[in-house]
Structures are given as C-alpha cells and as structure tokens.
Coordinates of C-alpha atoms and ligand atoms in Angstrom, one line a residue:
M195 CA 18.3 41.2 33.2
V196 CA 20.6 39.1 35.2
Q197 CA 22.4 35.9 33.8
I198 CA 23.6 33.6 36.3
P199 CA 26.3 31.2 34.2
V200 CA 26.3 28.1 35.6
S201 CA 29.7 25.7 34.9
N202 CA 27.9 22.1 34.1
R203 CA 31.0 20.0 33.1
G204 CA 32.2 22.0 30.5
R205 CA 28.6 22.7 29.2
T206 CA 27.1 26.3 30.2
V207 CA 23.5 27.0 31.1
V208 CA 22.4 30.6 31.1
I209 CA 19.6 31.2 33.5
D210 CA 17.6 34.5 32.8
S211 CA 16.8 36.1 36.1
A212 CA 14.9 39.2 34.4
E213 CA 11.9 40.1 36.8
P214 CA 9.6 39.1 37.9
Q215 CA 11.3 35.8 37.6
V216 CA 14.2 33.8 36.8
Q217 CA 14.1 30.7 34.9
V218 CA 16.3 28.5 32.5
V219 CA 16.7 29.9 29.0
S220 CA 18.6 28.5 27.0
T221 CA 21.0 25.2 27.6
D222 CA 23.5 23.9 25.1
D223 CA 22.6 20.3 26.5
T224 CA 19.2 20.6 24.9
E225 CA 17.4 17.5 26.6
V226 CA 15.2 18.5 29.9
R227 CA 14.0 15.6 31.6
R228 CA 10.7 15.7 33.5
V229 CA 9.6 14.2 36.6
H230 CA 7.2 14.5 39.3
V231 CA 9.5 14.4 42.8
A232 CA 13.1 15.6 42.6
I233 CA 15.1 14.6 45.6
V234 CA 18.2 15.8 46.8
G235 CA 20.6 13.2 48.8
T236 CA 20.8 10.0 50.0
G237 CA 21.6 10.2 53.5
F238 CA 18.8 9.2 55.7
S239 CA 16.7 12.2 54.7
G240 CA 16.6 11.3 51.5
L241 CA 16.8 7.8 51.3
G242 CA 13.4 7.9 53.4
M243 CA 11.9 10.1 51.4
A244 CA 12.1 8.1 48.2
I245 CA 11.2 4.7 50.3
R246 CA 7.9 6.4 51.8
L247 CA 7.0 7.4 48.2
K248 CA 7.9 3.8 46.8
Q249 CA 5.4 2.4 49.5
R250 CA 3.0 4.6 48.2
G251 CA 3.1 2.9 44.9
E252 CA 4.8 6.4 43.5
N253 CA 7.6 5.7 40.9
D254 CA 8.1 9.1 39.2
F255 CA 10.6 10.2 41.3
V256 CA 14.6 10.6 40.9
I257 CA 17.2 11.2 43.4
F258 CA 20.1 13.5 42.8
E259 CA 23.3 12.1 44.4
K260 CA 26.8 14.1 44.0
A261 CA 28.1 10.9 45.1
S262 CA 28.5 7.6 43.6
D263 CA 27.2 5.4 47.0
V264 CA 24.5 6.1 49.4
G265 CA 25.1 7.1 52.9
G266 CA 25.7 10.8 53.3
T267 CA 27.1 11.2 56.6
W268 CA 28.1 7.7 56.8
R269 CA 29.8 7.5 53.7
D270 CA 31.7 10.9 54.1
N271 CA 33.1 10.4 57.9
T272 CA 35.1 7.6 57.7
Y273 CA 37.5 8.7 60.6
P274 CA 39.2 6.2 62.8
G275 CA 36.4 5.4 65.4
C276 CA 33.8 7.1 64.0
A277 CA 30.0 6.1 65.3
C278 CA 26.8 6.9 66.2
D279 CA 26.2 8.3 69.8
I280 CA 22.1 7.9 69.8
P281 CA 21.5 3.6 70.1
S282 CA 21.0 2.5 66.5
N283 CA 18.1 0.9 67.7
L284 CA 16.6 4.2 67.9
Y285 CA 19.2 5.7 65.0
S286 CA 17.6 3.8 62.2
F287 CA 14.1 3.8 60.3
S288 CA 11.3 2.7 62.6
F289 CA 10.0 0.9 59.2
A290 CA 13.1 -1.0 58.5
L291 CA 14.5 -2.0 62.2
N292 CA 17.5 -4.0 62.1
P293 CA 17.8 -6.9 64.4
K294 CA 21.6 -7.3 63.7
W295 CA 23.2 -4.3 65.2
S296 CA 26.4 -5.4 66.1
R297 CA 27.0 -3.0 69.5
L298 CA 24.7 -0.7 71.1
F299 CA 26.8 2.2 69.1
P300 CA 27.7 0.6 65.9
Q301 CA 30.9 2.5 63.7
Q302 CA 30.3 4.2 60.5
A303 CA 30.7 0.8 58.2
E304 CA 27.6 -1.0 59.9
I305 CA 25.6 2.3 59.3
R306 CA 26.2 2.7 55.9
G307 CA 25.6 -1.4 55.5
Y308 CA 22.0 -0.6 57.1
L309 CA 21.5 2.0 54.5
R310 CA 22.4 0.3 51.2
R311 CA 20.7 -2.8 52.2
C312 CA 17.9 0.0 53.2
A313 CA 18.1 1.6 49.6
R314 CA 18.4 -2.0 47.8
R315 CA 15.4 -3.9 50.2
F316 CA 12.6 -0.9 49.4
G317 CA 13.7 -0.4 45.5
V318 CA 15.1 3.1 45.1
M319 CA 18.8 2.1 43.8
T320 CA 17.2 2.7 40.3
H321 CA 15.7 5.9 41.1
I322 CA 19.7 7.4 41.8
R323 CA 21.4 9.5 39.5
W324 CA 25.1 9.1 40.5
E325 CA 27.3 11.9 40.5
T326 CA 24.7 14.4 40.1
E327 CA 25.1 17.6 42.1
L328 CA 22.3 19.7 41.7
L329 CA 23.7 22.9 40.7
N330 CA 20.3 25.5 40.4
A331 CA 16.9 24.8 41.5
V332 CA 14.5 27.9 39.7
W333 CA 11.1 27.9 40.5
N334 CA 9.2 28.4 37.2
E335 CA 5.8 30.6 37.8
D336 CA 4.4 30.1 34.8
E337 CA 4.9 26.5 34.5
L338 CA 4.6 25.8 38.3
C339 CA 7.5 23.6 38.3
W340 CA 11.2 23.8 39.5
H341 CA 13.6 24.2 36.8
I342 CA 16.8 21.8 38.2
V343 CA 20.2 22.2 36.5
T344 CA 22.5 19.6 37.8
T345 CA 26.0 18.1 36.6
G346 CA 24.2 15.7 35.1
G347 CA 21.2 17.3 32.6
V348 CA 18.5 19.9 33.0
W349 CA 15.3 18.7 34.9
K350 CA 11.8 20.1 35.6
A351 CA 10.2 18.6 38.7
D352 CA 6.6 19.5 40.2
I353 CA 8.3 18.9 43.5
L354 CA 11.4 19.4 44.8
V355 CA 12.8 18.0 48.4
L356 CA 16.3 19.0 49.7
G357 CA 18.0 16.1 51.8
N358 CA 21.1 17.8 51.1
G359 CA 22.1 17.2 55.0
P360 CA 22.6 20.0 57.9
L361 CA 26.3 18.3 58.3
S362 CA 27.8 18.2 54.7
E363 CA 29.7 20.6 54.1
P364 CA 32.8 20.4 56.0
S365 CA 34.0 23.7 57.8
L366 CA 37.5 25.0 58.1
P367 CA 38.6 27.2 60.4
A368 CA 39.9 30.8 59.1
I369 CA 43.0 30.8 60.6
A370 CA 45.9 33.5 59.3
G371 CA 48.8 31.5 57.3
I372 CA 46.4 28.4 57.1
E373 CA 47.0 28.2 53.5
D374 CA 50.7 28.4 53.9
F375 CA 50.8 25.2 55.5
E376 CA 53.3 22.8 54.1
G377 CA 52.3 19.9 55.5
T378 CA 49.5 18.0 55.0
L379 CA 46.0 19.2 56.1
F380 CA 42.5 17.6 56.1
H381 CA 39.2 18.0 57.7
S382 CA 37.9 15.0 59.7
A383 CA 34.9 14.8 57.5
R384 CA 37.2 13.9 54.6
W385 CA 39.7 11.5 56.4
N386 CA 43.2 11.2 54.1
H387 CA 43.8 7.9 54.6
G388 CA 46.9 7.7 52.4
Y389 CA 48.4 9.6 54.8
D390 CA 49.9 7.3 57.6
L391 CA 50.0 9.3 60.8
T392 CA 52.4 6.8 62.5
G393 CA 55.3 8.7 64.0
K394 CA 53.6 12.1 63.1
R395 CA 53.4 15.1 65.1
V396 CA 50.0 15.8 64.6
A397 CA 47.8 18.8 65.4
V398 CA 44.1 18.4 66.0
I399 CA 42.2 21.5 66.0
G400 CA 38.7 21.2 67.6
T401 CA 37.3 19.0 70.6
G402 CA 33.5 18.3 68.9
A403 CA 32.1 15.0 68.7
S404 CA 34.3 13.7 65.7
A405 CA 37.6 15.0 67.7
V406 CA 36.6 13.0 70.8
Q407 CA 35.7 10.0 69.0
F408 CA 39.1 9.9 66.7
V409 CA 41.8 11.3 68.9
P410 CA 41.7 7.9 71.3
C411 CA 42.7 5.7 67.7
I412 CA 45.0 7.9 66.6
Q413 CA 46.7 9.0 70.0
P414 CA 48.8 5.0 70.1
V415 CA 50.8 5.8 66.8
V416 CA 51.5 9.2 66.3
S417 CA 54.6 10.2 68.3
H418 CA 53.0 13.7 69.4
L419 CA 49.5 15.1 69.6
A420 CA 48.7 18.5 70.4
L421 CA 45.1 19.1 70.9
F422 CA 43.9 22.5 70.5
M423 CA 41.1 23.3 72.5
R424 CA 39.1 26.1 72.9
T425 CA 35.8 25.2 74.9
P426 CA 36.0 22.0 76.7
P427 CA 33.0 19.9 76.1
W428 CA 31.2 18.1 79.0
I429 CA 31.7 14.3 78.7
V430 CA 29.9 11.3 80.1
P431 CA 30.3 7.8 80.0
R432 CA 29.3 5.9 76.6
M433 CA 29.2 2.6 78.0
D434 CA 29.3 0.7 74.5
R435 CA 29.2 -2.7 74.4
P436 CA 28.2 -5.9 72.0
V437 CA 24.8 -6.8 71.4
P438 CA 25.0 -10.6 72.4
L439 CA 23.5 -13.2 69.7
W440 CA 21.0 -13.9 71.5
K441 CA 19.2 -10.7 71.6
Q442 CA 20.0 -10.3 68.2
K443 CA 18.2 -13.5 67.6
L444 CA 15.1 -12.8 69.6
Y445 CA 15.4 -9.2 67.6
C446 CA 14.6 -11.6 64.1
L447 CA 12.0 -13.9 65.7
L448 CA 10.6 -11.8 67.8
P449 CA 10.4 -8.0 66.5
L450 CA 8.1 -6.2 69.1
A451 CA 11.0 -7.0 71.6
Q452 CA 13.1 -4.5 69.5
H453 CA 10.4 -2.1 69.4
L454 CA 9.8 -2.0 73.0
V455 CA 13.6 -1.4 73.4
R456 CA 13.6 1.2 71.1
A457 CA 10.7 3.0 72.8
R458 CA 12.2 2.8 76.0
V459 CA 15.5 4.5 74.3
Y460 CA 13.4 6.9 73.0
W461 CA 11.8 8.3 76.4
Q462 CA 15.4 8.0 77.7
H463 CA 16.7 10.3 75.8
E464 CA 13.5 12.6 75.7
L465 CA 13.4 13.3 79.3
L466 CA 17.1 15.0 78.3
A467 CA 14.6 18.0 76.6
L468 CA 13.3 18.8 79.7
G469 CA 16.5 19.9 81.0
F470 CA 17.4 21.7 78.1
V471 CA 14.2 23.6 77.4
Y472 CA 12.0 23.6 80.2
R473 CA 14.6 23.4 83.4
P474 CA 17.9 24.3 82.4
D475 CA 18.5 23.9 86.3
A476 CA 17.7 20.1 86.3
M477 CA 21.1 19.9 84.0
K478 CA 22.5 20.6 87.3
R479 CA 22.7 16.8 88.4
G480 CA 24.2 16.0 85.2
M481 CA 26.9 18.2 85.5
K482 CA 27.6 17.0 88.8
L483 CA 28.1 13.3 87.8
A484 CA 29.9 14.5 84.7
R485 CA 32.6 16.2 87.0
K486 CA 32.7 13.2 89.1
Y487 CA 33.5 11.6 86.2
L488 CA 36.2 13.7 85.0
E489 CA 37.5 13.6 88.5
T490 CA 38.1 9.5 88.2
Q491 CA 39.6 10.1 85.0
V492 CA 42.2 12.7 85.2
P493 CA 43.9 12.9 88.2
D494 CA 46.5 15.6 87.3
L495 CA 44.6 18.8 88.5
V496 CA 46.5 20.8 85.5
L497 CA 44.7 19.0 83.2
R498 CA 41.6 18.3 85.0
E499 CA 41.2 22.2 85.2
K500 CA 41.6 22.5 81.3
L501 CA 39.3 20.1 80.8
T502 CA 36.5 21.2 83.0
P503 CA 33.4 23.0 80.9
K504 CA 32.6 26.5 82.7
Y505 CA 29.0 26.5 80.9
M506 CA 26.3 24.9 81.2
M507 CA 25.5 21.1 80.4
G508 CA 23.4 20.7 77.2
C509 CA 24.6 24.3 75.6
K510 CA 26.6 22.6 73.5
R511 CA 26.3 19.1 72.4
I512 CA 26.9 16.1 75.5
L513 CA 29.6 14.1 74.1
L514 CA 29.8 10.3 75.1
S515 CA 33.1 8.7 75.4
D516 CA 35.1 6.2 78.0
D517 CA 38.6 6.8 75.8
F518 CA 39.0 10.3 75.3
Y519 CA 39.9 11.5 78.9
P520 CA 42.4 8.5 78.9
A521 CA 44.0 9.1 76.0
L522 CA 44.6 12.9 76.8
M523 CA 46.5 11.8 79.7
Q524 CA 49.3 10.1 77.7
P525 CA 52.6 11.2 78.0
N526 CA 52.8 12.1 73.9
V527 CA 49.5 14.5 74.2
E528 CA 49.2 18.0 75.2
V529 CA 46.0 20.1 75.2
I530 CA 46.6 23.5 74.5
T531 CA 44.2 26.0 75.4
E532 CA 45.5 29.2 74.3
K533 CA 44.2 30.6 71.0
I534 CA 46.4 29.9 67.7
S535 CA 47.3 33.2 66.1
E536 CA 48.9 31.8 63.2
V537 CA 50.0 28.8 60.8
R538 CA 53.1 29.1 59.5
A539 CA 54.6 26.5 57.2
H540 CA 55.5 23.8 59.6
S541 CA 54.3 25.0 62.7
I542 CA 50.9 26.6 64.5
V543 CA 52.0 29.4 66.9
T544 CA 49.6 30.3 69.8
Q545 CA 48.9 33.5 71.2
D546 CA 51.3 33.2 74.1
G547 CA 53.8 33.3 71.8
R548 CA 54.7 29.1 71.5
E549 CA 55.5 28.0 68.3
H550 CA 54.3 24.1 67.6
E551 CA 56.5 22.0 65.3
I552 CA 53.9 19.8 63.3
D553 CA 53.2 17.9 60.4
V554 CA 50.0 17.6 59.8
I555 CA 46.4 19.1 60.9
I556 CA 43.7 17.5 61.3
C557 CA 40.5 20.2 61.3
A558 CA 38.1 18.9 63.6
T559 CA 36.0 22.0 63.5
G560 CA 32.6 20.9 62.2
F561 CA 30.0 22.2 59.4
H562 CA 28.8 25.0 57.7
V563 CA 25.6 24.4 59.7
T564 CA 23.4 27.8 59.7
D565 CA 25.5 29.4 56.5
T566 CA 25.5 26.5 53.8
S567 CA 26.0 27.3 50.3
F568 CA 23.2 25.1 49.6
A569 CA 21.2 28.2 50.2
E570 CA 22.6 30.3 47.4
C571 CA 21.3 27.2 44.5
V572 CA 18.2 27.6 45.4
Y573 CA 15.6 30.5 43.9
G574 CA 11.8 30.7 44.7
S575 CA 9.3 33.1 43.4
G576 CA 10.6 36.5 41.6
G577 CA 14.1 35.1 41.6
R578 CA 14.7 35.4 45.6
S579 CA 17.4 33.0 46.7
L580 CA 17.0 31.0 49.5
A581 CA 20.3 32.8 51.0
E582 CA 18.6 36.2 50.5
A583 CA 15.3 35.3 51.9
W584 CA 17.7 33.8 54.8
K585 CA 20.1 36.7 55.3
D586 CA 19.1 37.4 58.7
G587 CA 19.6 33.5 59.7
P588 CA 17.8 30.4 58.3
Y589 CA 14.0 29.6 59.1
A590 CA 11.0 27.5 57.7
Y591 CA 7.8 26.9 59.1
L592 CA 7.8 23.8 60.7
G593 CA 11.3 23.0 59.7
T594 CA 10.1 22.1 56.1
T595 CA 8.6 25.0 54.2
V596 CA 9.5 28.8 53.2
A597 CA 7.2 31.3 51.4
G598 CA 8.0 32.1 48.2
F599 CA 9.3 29.2 47.6
P600 CA 6.5 26.8 46.7
N601 CA 6.5 23.2 46.3
L602 CA 9.6 23.1 47.9
F603 CA 10.2 21.0 51.4
L604 CA 13.4 20.8 53.4
L605 CA 14.4 17.7 55.0
I606 CA 16.4 18.5 58.6
G607 CA 15.3 22.2 57.9
P608 CA 15.9 24.7 60.2
N609 CA 14.8 24.7 63.7
T610 CA 14.6 20.4 63.5
G611 CA 17.9 20.0 64.8
L612 CA 18.2 17.5 68.2
G613 CA 20.8 17.7 71.0
H614 CA 19.5 14.7 72.8
N615 CA 17.9 12.4 70.3
S616 CA 17.3 10.7 67.1
M617 CA 17.4 12.6 64.0
V618 CA 16.0 9.9 62.1
Y619 CA 12.5 10.6 64.5
M620 CA 12.8 14.0 63.0
I621 CA 13.2 12.9 59.6
E622 CA 10.3 10.6 59.8
S623 CA 8.1 13.3 61.3
Q624 CA 8.5 15.2 58.2
L625 CA 8.2 12.5 55.8
N626 CA 4.5 12.0 57.2
Y627 CA 3.9 15.9 56.6
I628 CA 5.6 16.3 52.8
L629 CA 3.3 12.7 52.2
D630 CA 0.1 14.3 53.4
A631 CA 0.8 17.7 51.6
L632 CA 1.4 15.5 48.6
R633 CA -2.1 13.6 48.9
V634 CA -3.9 16.9 49.8
M635 CA -2.4 18.6 46.8
Q636 CA -4.1 15.8 44.8
R637 CA -7.5 16.2 46.4
R638 CA -7.2 19.5 45.9
D639 CA -6.0 19.1 42.3
A640 CA -3.8 21.8 43.1
R641 CA -0.9 22.1 41.0
A642 CA 1.4 24.3 43.8
I643 CA 1.0 25.0 47.4
D644 CA 3.2 28.3 49.5
V645 CA 3.2 28.4 53.1
R646 CA 1.5 31.8 54.2
V647 CA 3.7 34.3 55.0
E648 CA 1.9 35.2 58.0
S649 CA 1.9 31.4 59.3
E650 CA 5.7 31.3 58.6
E651 CA 6.1 34.4 60.7
C652 CA 4.3 33.4 63.6
F653 CA 6.0 29.9 63.9
N654 CA 9.3 31.8 63.7
E655 CA 8.4 33.8 66.9
E656 CA 7.1 31.0 68.3
V657 CA 10.7 29.3 68.2
Q658 CA 12.3 32.2 68.9
R659 CA 10.7 33.0 72.0
R660 CA 10.8 29.0 73.1
M661 CA 14.0 29.5 72.8
K662 CA 14.6 32.2 75.7
G663 CA 15.6 30.7 78.4
T664 CA 16.6 27.6 77.2
V665 CA 20.0 26.0 78.1
W666 CA 21.1 26.9 74.4
T667 CA 20.9 30.8 74.8
S668 CA 21.3 30.9 78.6
G669 CA 23.7 28.3 79.1
G670 CA 26.9 30.4 78.7
C671 CA 28.9 29.1 75.7
K672 CA 29.0 30.0 72.0
S673 CA 27.7 27.0 69.5
W674 CA 27.2 25.9 66.4
Y675 CA 23.6 25.6 67.0
L676 CA 23.5 29.6 66.7
A677 CA 23.4 31.6 63.7
T678 CA 25.9 35.0 63.5
N679 CA 22.5 37.3 64.8
G680 CA 23.1 34.8 67.9
R681 CA 19.4 33.3 67.2
N682 CA 19.2 29.5 67.6
T683 CA 17.7 28.9 63.7
T684 CA 19.2 25.1 64.2
L685 CA 17.3 23.3 67.0
W686 CA 13.8 22.1 67.9
P687 CA 12.9 23.9 71.1
G688 CA 10.7 21.1 73.0
F689 CA 9.9 17.4 73.0
T690 CA 10.3 15.2 69.5
F691 CA 6.5 13.8 70.3
E692 CA 5.2 17.5 70.0
F693 CA 7.1 17.7 66.7
R694 CA 5.6 14.5 65.3
E695 CA 2.3 15.9 66.1
R696 CA 2.5 19.3 64.6
T697 CA 3.6 17.7 61.6
R698 CA 1.1 14.5 61.7
R699 CA -1.3 16.1 59.3
F700 CA -0.7 18.7 56.4
D701 CA -2.1 21.8 57.8
E702 CA -4.0 23.3 54.9
Q703 CA -4.8 26.6 56.4
N704 CA -1.5 27.9 56.6
Y705 CA -1.0 27.4 53.1
R706 CA -2.0 28.9 49.6
F707 CA -2.8 26.8 47.1
I708 CA -2.1 27.2 43.3
Q709 CA -4.3 25.4 40.9
Ligands
FAD975 C1 30.1 12.2 62.5 C2 28.6 12.2 62.5 C3 28.0 11.5 63.3 C4 26.3 11.8 63.5 N1 26.0 10.9 64.4 C5 24.6 11.2 64.7 C6 24.1 10.1 65.9 O1 24.4 9.5 66.8 N2 22.4 10.5 66.3 C7 21.5 11.5 65.5 O2 20.7 11.4 65.5 N3 22.6 12.2 64.4 C8 24.0 12.1 64.3 N4 24.3 12.7 63.0 C9 23.8 13.6 62.4 C10 23.2 13.3 61.0 O3 23.7 13.9 60.0 C11 21.7 13.2 60.7 O4 21.4 12.3 61.8 C12 21.6 12.4 59.3 O5 22.5 11.4 59.1 C13 21.2 13.4 58.4 O6 21.2 12.8 57.2 P1 20.9 13.7 55.7 O7 20.1 12.4 54.6 O8 19.9 14.7 56.4 O9 22.1 14.1 55.3 P2 23.5 13.6 55.1 O10 24.0 12.6 55.5 O11 24.4 14.6 55.3 O12 23.2 13.2 53.2 C14 22.8 14.4 52.8 C15 23.5 14.0 51.3 O13 23.0 14.9 50.2 C16 24.4 14.8 49.3 N5 24.3 16.1 48.8 C17 24.5 17.4 49.1 N6 24.6 17.9 48.5 C18 24.0 17.8 47.1 C19 24.1 18.5 45.5 N7 23.8 19.7 45.4 N8 23.5 17.7 45.1 C20 23.3 16.4 45.1 N9 23.2 15.4 46.6 C21 23.8 16.7 47.3 C22 25.6 14.3 49.9 O14 26.5 13.6 49.3 C23 24.7 13.3 50.7 O15 24.6 12.4 50.1 C24 25.7 12.9 62.8 C25 26.9 13.9 62.0 C26 28.0 13.2 62.0 C27 28.7 14.1 61.2

C-alpha cells in the first residue's frame, strides 16, 4: 500500500493508493462536504464555467481559488505595462461585452476589474472558496465521484473542472549559481512592487511577451539595463489607442455595433492561422514588414543584427510593441546575446567570460506549461496520476477530457492554445462542450463518463499529424509550445471556428457511460 500524505495547513490527510484505486481513507478534519461540480480557479476559465452553470440554473457548485481575489493571469501579472495583446473587444466573454474598454489593449487592472464585475454580476462570488488550494483530487471508482483535498477541507464532487491556468506557474531559469545571488531576484509574473528599481543595475532574462511590455516602462528609471536575450522575437507595431468616448457611448446604446467590431477583429486574427498552419510561406510577407519596422526603429546596424530573428515568423509568439525597440536604443541599455554561464553573488557571467555587475535580476522566463506540477495532484482510475498518463507529454481529447479520468474536464487543456487569436473564444467553446456533456449525462441518467481510449488516441494522432509542416514545427525555432520530446502539445493546429464546431455538441459515441 502506498500512502500519499498531503500537508493540509497543519492537518494530515492520508490517501490510500492500494490497488486498484486510490481513495481518501482518513482525515483528522472529519467533515467531508458534497457538491455536484467542483471548479478550480477564478480566471477566465473558472469564472466562465461558473457563470454558464449559473445561467443554466445550476447552483450546486463550488469554486476553489488559492488566492484571495478573482482574475488569475490578470490578478497575478502586475508588472509595469502589463496588458492584453488581443483587442479586448474580442478578449472578453461573448455574453458579457464591456462597452467601456478604455483602450484597444487595456492594461491588467482594467481586465481584472472586468473579471471582478462579471463575477459579481452573474452571482458567482458566493460560490468561491478563497485561499483554498486544491492539493489532491482522486477518482473513487466505488462512489463514482472525485475525492478532493483542499487547504480548506475535503470535498466529494461528481464533476471536476480544472481551470487552473496554463500560464499560472512561473518558471525560473536553471542557471548555475542562481540560488547564491545576493541581490534581489523575482519573476515578472510575481513583480516585487516593494523593490524600487530607480538607479539600479537591472538584468532582465528573457525577451518574451512580458519583457517586451515592461522593459520600456523600467528603462527610463534604472541606471543600467542588461537584457539577456537568446532568441530575438518577431515584433510588429502595436498601434494601441484610446477608445473615444463617442464609441463607448455607441457600444452602450447599440451593442450590435460592438458585436460587429468584435466579429471583424476575430476574422482579422483568424486569417493568421492560414500562415501558421496551412501556408507557412505566407508568413514571408509579414516577415518583410517586420524587418522593415525593425530597420526604421533601429538604425544601429550591430544592434539591428542582434534583434533580427533567424526563424520563421509565428514559430514563437509574434509580439506587438511600439516602444520596445526605442527603449533598447537608449544609452543605459545593453542587449546581450551571449549565453549566461553562471550567476554569482552580485553579477552574471556570460560564456565569453564577461562579468556583468547587477543589483537585481528580473526573470521574464515564462511558465511551466507542458510540465505543470498540477498533473501530479490528479489521480484517475486505478490510481494513475495525470503526470503518469502524460509522461510522454500532455494530451487530451479535444483538449478537454482524458481517458481514465472520468468526469474530469480541463479548460485550456493540451492543444487548445493559440498564437493568433483570443483564448476566451477557445474557453467558451469548451464551456459549450462541458455543458452539453452534463446535459447528456442527465438525459441518460449516467453517473460518469470516460472518453474512449481509441477516440483519444485517434484525436491525438490527428493533432500531431496536422502539426507537421506548420510554422511551429518547421519554422526553425525552439519554443515553449513544444514538450521535451519536441511534440507541440500546446497549440490548436487549425482554425478556431473548427474547434468551435467540434465542441458545439457532446459526441456521445466517443465516451463510455457508467450508470
Ligand atoms: C501576461 C499575460 C498576458 C496574456 N495576454 C493574453 C491575451 O492578450 N490574449 C489571450 O488570448 N491570452 C492571453 N494570455 C493567456 C491567458 O493566460 C489566458 O488568456 C487566460 O487568461 C487564462 O485563463 P485561465 O482562467 O485558464 O487561467 P488563469 O487566468 O491562469 O487562472 C487560473 C486560476 O487558477 C487558480 N489556481 C491554480 N492552481 C490552483 C489550485 N491548485 N487550487 C486553487 N486554485 C488554483 C489560480 O490562482 C488562478 O486564479 C496572457 C497570459 C499572460 C501571462
């Protein structure tokens, strides 16, 4: 018998994983509460699920949120300049358009405010268990429900929906000596607002979407900024602008006008999928425009060469910025492309032997996406964890269900990510699917559903087959889209309207029903 002790704020919960199943066998906090649907997270995913359930008249659900506010990504990322890069007319719920977005690409606080308002308006706040972290979820084959251990007690739920976020576990770089650094070090997704950067020698590691947003904001106040960059991103103009008051009023009076703008933005972005998936060659025109943009922004030939990407546009996320290149042109900024060999108490040493004295390191090094620790907390039939199921990289049927994990639904699961359009569109597609699954279960009086292994395998093979020849696998770059085995387990390989169509109805034939 394997016992998995789970530290639970001073209490100990013991999970007995004797074959053939794992179950919670004892807790010293005895109350076990029962709920129909348990949701994890209060970002766009978790809130969206809760709101759609509420709209259907379902009240028997609970949301576990480890933090003390809603917002997910938009609560945690508070770095200077943090904003969305898909216009928020589209990057928002279709059932809760906000006519009062102040800008084309609003900043973090405005998006968090929007999510708070949605949670209040649709009455889901009272369902949220704040500061309640899901520690373990174990499928019980006798009771046909999930046994869930959280920092706020133990629950049983018929259905478990994971909206824990693909970009919510910051990833720190594995660099020799980094733990011995005696200055200040933080990740961009956990910005240290208590630390004043004024007059400091700052090292920024990474040049992804976050760095491109915060570097121009901090450059004017720091004494020196060393930007450590291994691969330059493709950058195109952002053209952010305020939304004029008359337009906001128009959207208030005539919501249809905003729906039309939203549709236009959707189709403009959707066109990019053509280049990413079907005709990578078509990206050449975009590359030409981006190179022209770089040329006009960076006259210094040496710097321009460093900033010129050598891979196909779209292979890594295309970034939008009007002020990143100008910031790099400033005399207090140095772009360093040499690999870092070690971090010392007060410096960073690069492979050319140069030592860069610094006071603070800001890691803009992304998130654990394909290697999330969350997979170690979820145990399906036979006590198999998601981490075991995913040892060769994550996969899920339609990015939503995993064979051997009955009544489990993933939001933004494997291969639902996008490089070109709004994630909220994908989340809403998955919500349709999950709600229809619940409806079908009710109609068939089924207590559990489990996706058929062969359906899952077939889907996974299709996804990987379609990945071949896309810009992500043939574009000549390494990106966080790829798992360690080189497979793209992150992105959806097609148009988003195809995903919407395939998730419109729950496809019963691909599932086993357990009465
Ligand atoms: C800086 C940044 C900018 C972005 N900009 C865009 C954009 O412009 N357009 C776009 O389409 N996408 C963008 N994204 C992607 C973005 O993550 C998604 O669009 C979306 O916000 C994800 O929502 P989510 O609810 O799935 O996850 P999250 O927003 O990450 O929410 C997950 C929630 O789950 C909670 N949680 C996690 N684990 C547990 C646990 N064990 N127990 C309890 N609670 C838990 C977390 O506290 C969090 O509240 C951006 C991401 C980042 C980081």
